[in-house]
Coordinates of C-alpha atoms in Angstrom, one line a residue:
Chain X
M183 CA 90.8 100.8 66.0
P184 CA 89.7 100.9 62.4
T185 CA 88.6 104.2 61.1
L186 CA 85.2 104.9 59.6
V187 CA 86.7 104.7 56.1
Q188 CA 88.3 101.4 56.9
K189 CA 85.1 100.0 58.2
Y190 CA 83.3 101.2 55.1
L191 CA 85.8 99.5 52.8
L192 CA 85.7 96.3 54.9
A193 CA 81.8 96.2 54.6
C194 CA 82.1 96.8 50.8
L195 CA 84.6 94.0 50.5
L196 CA 82.3 91.6 52.4
L197 CA 79.3 92.6 50.3
F198 CA 81.4 92.1 47.1
S199 CA 82.5 88.6 48.2
L200 CA 79.0 87.5 49.1
S201 CA 77.6 88.8 45.8
S202 CA 80.4 87.0 43.9
L203 CA 79.5 83.8 45.6
T204 CA 75.8 84.2 44.8
T205 CA 76.6 85.1 41.2
A206 CA 78.9 82.1 40.8
N207 CA 76.2 79.8 42.1
S208 CA 73.4 81.4 40.1
K209 CA 75.4 80.9 36.9
L210 CA 75.0 77.2 37.2
P211 CA 72.2 75.9 34.9
E212 CA 69.0 74.4 36.3
P213 CA 69.3 70.6 36.0
P214 CA 66.9 68.4 34.1
A215 CA 64.4 66.0 35.8
G216 CA 66.1 63.4 37.9
I217 CA 69.2 65.5 38.8
L218 CA 69.2 67.5 42.1
K219 CA 71.0 70.8 42.5
L220 CA 72.8 70.5 45.9
D221 CA 73.9 73.1 48.3
A222 CA 77.5 72.8 47.2
Y223 CA 80.0 71.1 49.5
Q224 CA 83.6 70.0 49.3
A225 CA 83.9 66.6 47.5
P226 CA 85.1 63.8 49.8
P227 CA 88.6 62.6 48.7
I228 CA 89.0 59.9 46.1
L229 CA 92.4 58.2 46.3
L230 CA 92.1 54.9 44.5
T231 CA 93.9 52.7 42.0
D232 CA 92.3 51.6 38.7
I233 CA 92.0 48.0 37.5
D234 CA 95.6 48.1 36.3
G235 CA 96.9 49.5 39.6
I236 CA 97.5 53.1 38.3
K237 CA 96.8 55.7 41.0
Y238 CA 93.9 58.2 40.8
N239 CA 93.4 61.3 42.9
L240 CA 90.2 63.4 42.4
N241 CA 92.2 66.5 43.5
E242 CA 94.3 66.2 40.4
T243 CA 91.3 66.9 38.2
K244 CA 90.7 70.4 39.5
G245 CA 89.9 72.8 36.7
H246 CA 87.5 70.3 35.1
W247 CA 84.0 69.1 35.8
V248 CA 84.1 65.5 37.0
F249 CA 81.4 62.9 36.5
V250 CA 81.7 60.7 39.7
H251 CA 79.8 57.5 39.4
F252 CA 79.5 54.6 41.9
W253 CA 78.3 51.2 40.8
A254 CA 78.4 47.5 41.3
S255 CA 77.9 44.6 38.9
W256 CA 75.1 43.0 41.0
C257 CA 72.9 46.1 40.8
G258 CA 70.3 45.9 38.1
P259 CA 69.9 49.6 37.4
C260 CA 73.8 49.9 37.2
R261 CA 73.7 47.3 34.3
K262 CA 71.0 49.2 32.6
E263 CA 72.7 52.6 33.0
M264 CA 76.3 51.7 32.2
P265 CA 76.0 51.6 28.3
A266 CA 74.5 55.1 28.4
I267 CA 77.5 56.3 30.5
Q268 CA 79.8 54.8 27.9
K269 CA 78.0 56.6 25.0
M270 CA 78.0 59.9 27.0
W271 CA 81.7 59.5 27.6
D272 CA 82.4 58.8 24.0
N273 CA 80.6 62.0 23.2
L274 CA 82.1 64.3 25.8
K275 CA 85.6 63.0 26.7
T276 CA 87.3 65.3 24.3
Q277 CA 85.4 68.3 25.5
G278 CA 87.0 68.7 28.9
L279 CA 84.8 66.4 31.1
K280 CA 86.6 64.0 33.4
I281 CA 85.2 60.8 34.8
A282 CA 85.6 58.7 38.0
L283 CA 83.9 55.4 37.5
I284 CA 84.1 53.8 40.9
N285 CA 83.3 50.1 41.5
T286 CA 82.1 49.5 45.0
A287 CA 83.7 46.5 46.8
E288 CA 84.1 44.0 44.0
D289 CA 87.2 42.2 42.6
E290 CA 89.2 42.8 39.4
D291 CA 87.7 39.8 37.6
T292 CA 84.2 40.8 38.2
V293 CA 84.9 44.4 37.1
F294 CA 86.9 43.3 34.1
N295 CA 84.1 41.0 32.9
F296 CA 81.4 43.5 33.5
L297 CA 83.0 46.5 31.9
G298 CA 84.2 44.4 28.9
I299 CA 80.5 44.1 28.1
Y300 CA 78.9 47.3 29.2
A301 CA 81.6 50.1 29.1
P302 CA 84.8 48.8 27.5
N303 CA 86.4 52.2 27.1
I304 CA 86.1 53.6 30.6
R305 CA 88.9 53.3 33.2
A306 CA 87.4 51.6 36.3
L307 CA 88.6 52.7 39.8
M308 CA 88.6 50.0 42.5
D309 CA 87.1 50.9 45.8
R310 CA 88.1 47.5 47.1
D311 CA 86.7 47.7 50.6
G312 CA 83.9 50.1 49.8
Q313 CA 85.2 52.8 52.2
V314 CA 85.4 55.6 49.6
T315 CA 81.8 54.9 48.6
E316 CA 80.8 55.1 52.2
K317 CA 82.3 58.6 52.6
W318 CA 80.2 59.9 49.7
K319 CA 77.0 58.6 51.3
P320 CA 75.1 57.8 48.1
R321 CA 71.3 57.4 48.3
G322 CA 71.8 54.0 46.8
L323 CA 73.6 52.3 43.8
P324 CA 74.1 53.5 41.1
A325 CA 74.9 57.0 42.3
T326 CA 76.2 59.9 40.2
Y327 CA 77.6 63.3 41.3
L328 CA 78.8 66.2 39.3
V329 CA 81.8 67.9 40.8
D330 CA 82.7 71.5 39.7
P331 CA 86.2 72.6 38.7
T332 CA 86.9 73.9 42.2
G333 CA 86.2 70.5 43.7
Q334 CA 82.7 71.3 45.0
V335 CA 79.8 68.7 44.6
Q336 CA 77.1 70.6 42.8
Y337 CA 74.6 68.0 41.5
Q338 CA 73.4 64.5 42.3
A339 CA 71.5 62.2 40.1
L340 CA 68.5 60.3 41.4
G341 CA 69.1 56.6 40.5
G342 CA 70.1 55.6 37.0
R343 CA 69.8 58.2 34.1
A344 CA 69.8 58.0 30.3
W345 CA 73.1 60.0 30.2
D346 CA 73.3 59.6 26.4
A347 CA 69.9 61.3 25.9
P348 CA 70.0 64.9 24.5
T349 CA 68.5 66.3 27.8
Y350 CA 71.4 65.0 29.9
L351 CA 74.1 65.5 27.2
N352 CA 73.1 69.1 26.7
F353 CA 73.0 69.7 30.4
I354 CA 76.6 68.4 30.9
K355 CA 77.7 70.3 27.8
S356 CA 76.3 73.5 29.3
L357 CA 78.5 72.9 32.4
I358 CA 81.8 72.2 30.6
K359 CA 81.5 74.8 27.9
Chain T
M91 CA 59.6 -2.8 23.3
T92 CA 63.0 -3.5 24.8
I93 CA 63.9 -2.8 28.4
K94 CA 66.3 -0.1 27.0
N95 CA 63.4 1.6 25.2
N96 CA 61.3 1.5 28.3
L97 CA 64.0 3.0 30.4
F98 CA 64.5 5.8 27.8
L99 CA 60.8 6.6 27.9
L100 CA 60.7 6.6 31.7
T101 CA 63.7 8.9 31.9
T102 CA 62.2 11.3 29.3
I103 CA 58.8 11.4 31.2
T104 CA 60.6 12.0 34.5
L105 CA 62.6 14.8 33.0
L106 CA 59.5 16.5 31.5
I107 CA 57.6 16.3 34.8
S108 CA 60.7 17.7 36.7
C109 CA 60.9 20.6 34.2
L110 CA 57.1 21.3 34.7
L111 CA 57.5 21.2 38.5
I112 CA 60.5 23.6 38.4
T113 CA 58.7 26.0 36.1
T114 CA 55.5 25.9 38.3
N115 CA 57.7 26.5 41.4
V116 CA 59.4 29.5 39.8
H117 CA 56.1 31.0 38.8
A118 CA 54.7 30.4 42.3
E119 CA 57.7 32.2 43.8
S120 CA 57.4 35.2 41.6
K121 CA 53.7 35.5 42.2
K122 CA 54.2 36.2 45.9
R123 CA 54.4 39.9 46.0
Y124 CA 52.7 42.4 48.3
Q125 CA 51.9 45.9 47.3
F126 CA 50.3 49.1 48.5
T127 CA 49.6 51.8 46.0
N128 CA 47.7 55.0 45.8
K129 CA 48.2 58.3 43.9
E130 CA 50.9 59.4 46.4
I131 CA 53.1 56.3 47.0
R132 CA 53.8 52.8 45.9
V133 CA 55.4 50.3 48.2
G134 CA 56.1 46.8 46.9
I135 CA 57.4 43.9 49.0
T136 CA 58.8 40.7 47.5
P137 CA 59.7 37.8 49.9
R138 CA 63.0 36.1 49.0
S139 CA 63.7 32.4 49.8
P140 CA 66.9 31.3 51.5
Q141 CA 67.9 29.7 48.3
Q142 CA 67.5 33.0 46.4
M143 CA 69.5 34.9 49.0
A144 CA 72.2 32.2 49.2
A145 CA 72.6 32.2 45.4
F146 CA 72.9 36.0 45.3
Y147 CA 75.5 36.3 48.0
E148 CA 77.4 33.2 46.8
G149 CA 77.7 35.0 43.5
R150 CA 79.3 37.9 45.3
G151 CA 81.9 35.6 46.9
F152 CA 80.5 35.6 50.4
S153 CA 81.8 32.9 52.8
N154 CA 79.7 29.9 53.8
E155 CA 79.7 31.2 57.4
M156 CA 78.2 34.5 56.2
I157 CA 75.6 32.8 54.0
N158 CA 74.6 30.5 56.8
A159 CA 73.9 33.6 58.9
L160 CA 71.9 35.2 56.1
I161 CA 69.6 32.3 55.3
Q162 CA 68.2 32.0 58.8
P163 CA 66.0 35.2 58.9
C164 CA 63.3 36.4 56.5
F165 CA 64.4 38.6 53.5
F166 CA 62.0 41.0 51.8
T167 CA 63.0 43.2 48.9
V168 CA 61.2 46.5 49.2
G169 CA 60.7 49.1 46.5
I170 CA 59.3 52.6 47.3
H171 CA 58.2 55.1 44.7
N172 CA 57.3 58.7 45.8
K173 CA 54.5 59.7 43.5
T174 CA 53.9 63.1 45.2
S175 CA 55.4 66.4 43.9
D176 CA 57.1 66.9 47.3
I177 CA 59.6 65.3 49.6
L178 CA 58.5 62.0 51.2
W179 CA 60.4 61.0 54.3
H180 CA 61.3 57.4 54.8
D181 CA 62.4 56.3 58.3
L182 CA 62.8 52.6 58.8
S183 CA 62.5 53.0 62.6
A184 CA 58.9 54.0 62.0
W185 CA 58.0 50.8 60.2
K186 CA 55.9 48.5 62.4
F187 CA 55.8 44.8 61.6
T188 CA 53.4 42.9 63.8
N189 CA 52.1 39.3 63.9
S190 CA 50.0 37.4 66.3
N191 CA 52.8 37.5 68.8
G192 CA 53.1 41.3 68.8
E193 CA 55.7 43.6 67.3
I194 CA 58.7 42.3 65.4
K195 CA 61.8 44.5 65.1
H196 CA 63.7 44.3 61.9
L197 CA 67.4 43.3 62.0
D198 CA 68.9 46.6 61.4
R199 CA 72.4 47.8 60.1
A200 CA 73.8 48.0 63.6
Y201 CA 72.8 44.4 64.3
W202 CA 74.5 43.2 61.2
K203 CA 77.6 45.4 61.6
N204 CA 78.1 43.9 65.1
K205 CA 77.6 40.4 63.8
W206 CA 80.0 40.8 60.9
K207 CA 82.6 42.4 63.2
K208 CA 82.4 39.4 65.6
M209 CA 82.7 37.1 62.6
R210 CA 85.6 39.1 61.2
I211 CA 84.0 39.4 57.8
P212 CA 86.1 41.4 55.2
L213 CA 85.1 45.0 54.8
A214 CA 84.3 44.5 51.1
H215 CA 81.6 41.9 51.8
Q216 CA 80.3 44.0 54.6
S217 CA 80.0 47.0 52.2
T218 CA 78.3 44.9 49.5
F219 CA 75.9 43.6 52.1
R220 CA 75.0 47.1 53.4
W221 CA 74.3 48.3 49.8
T222 CA 71.7 45.6 49.4
L223 CA 69.8 46.9 52.4
L224 CA 66.9 49.4 52.3
P225 CA 68.3 52.7 53.5
E226 CA 67.4 53.4 57.2
K227 CA 66.4 57.0 56.4
L228 CA 65.9 58.8 53.1
D229 CA 64.3 62.0 51.8
F230 CA 62.6 60.6 48.7
R231 CA 62.4 63.3 46.1
S232 CA 59.4 63.7 43.8
N233 CA 59.2 60.6 41.5
E234 CA 62.2 58.9 43.1
H235 CA 62.3 55.1 43.3
E236 CA 64.7 53.4 45.7
G237 CA 64.7 50.0 47.2
G238 CA 66.6 47.3 49.1
N239 CA 66.2 44.5 51.5
I240 CA 64.5 44.4 54.9
I241 CA 65.4 41.5 57.2
L242 CA 63.1 40.2 59.9
P243 CA 63.6 37.3 62.4
Y244 CA 62.1 34.2 61.0
S245 CA 58.4 33.5 61.8
K246 CA 55.9 31.2 60.1
N247 CA 53.1 33.6 61.1
K248 CA 51.9 36.2 58.8
F249 CA 53.0 39.8 59.3
T250 CA 51.2 43.2 59.0
L251 CA 53.2 46.2 58.0
Q252 CA 52.1 49.7 59.1
V253 CA 53.9 52.9 58.5
A254 CA 53.1 56.6 58.0
F255 CA 55.4 58.7 55.8
K256 CA 55.9 62.3 56.6
T257 CA 55.9 64.8 53.8
K258 CA 57.3 68.3 52.8
K259 CA 60.8 69.6 53.4
D260 CA 60.1 70.4 57.1
K261 CA 58.1 67.2 57.6
S262 CA 55.0 69.3 58.3
G263 CA 52.9 68.0 55.4
K264 CA 50.2 65.5 55.5
L265 CA 51.0 62.0 56.7
I266 CA 50.7 59.2 54.1
P267 CA 49.8 56.0 56.0
I268 CA 50.1 52.6 54.5
K269 CA 49.1 49.1 55.7
I270 CA 50.0 45.8 54.1
E271 CA 48.6 42.6 55.6
N272 CA 49.3 38.9 55.4
I273 CA 52.9 39.2 54.4
Q274 CA 54.6 35.8 54.7
C275 CA 58.2 34.7 55.0
Q276 CA 59.3 32.7 52.0
R277 CA 60.5 29.2 52.8

């Protein structure tokens, strides 16, 4: 049987843990319009290969914020958004942000031709049968999530966003600082 | 004038008339759009012809067998914009399409999943197809736009669409009803 002192210490420990969690969450900045703050949840796994066949595992990016983006070449808003992602990436890639640019269920030729035009400097991950995309349950395509350094999904963008605009750049900078 | 010159003139005129007819047809197709809009919501419906759908899915590498299945029913591309400052609940099962013969059920994801499974369609094509469909359910956030296709069994009769969207996080807000009449399948 725990003594009264032990019970008191246990209660203090529990309270401390809860307050730490709340503080960690409240430290996250309020997102700009078009980005939702989610009730954080563990990111579904991403185990894919890129267009050159090199393996990618989302788990290996722990310690960094990750910009997870799902797209397809046939989707109009994806075409519109991709150049902004390229500019955002050019701006932030040396500042600690990681990116997972996931093509949903298309082939290498389509992806190669598309990215050559819209985002030539970003490594494309191939979700060849679309099953990784399914697990993330996006609202539609394009879909963007921001995953925190512990692997929790914290934010979701609604549709395509002008990621190279100061509002969004500054928001992502405030996360990775 | 020689026969050669006459033939050249005839060919030129035929080509010009063909171009004019094609242009007119494209404009006629793009004009067929149905819309409901008020200060709370905008719902737009654009009928798609079998040729448009076949061209789109051929471009994605779909097999002839799959395309043949897709050009039989009626395709409508639907766009929804939540103009309220609250959540607007979309639930495709609440959409009522009716025509002179009564209610028409849309061909939902389960229908297509079953069909593709029987036809042994590759997962990649099934996935692409699913992403072109309007979501079955979605909590539209303030100012969110989303869209996708709705597929109905073919009918030459005109449809009426009626649906009421629930609002607020707990769905307790006021209902937003919409009605769009005289929707027609594109053939």
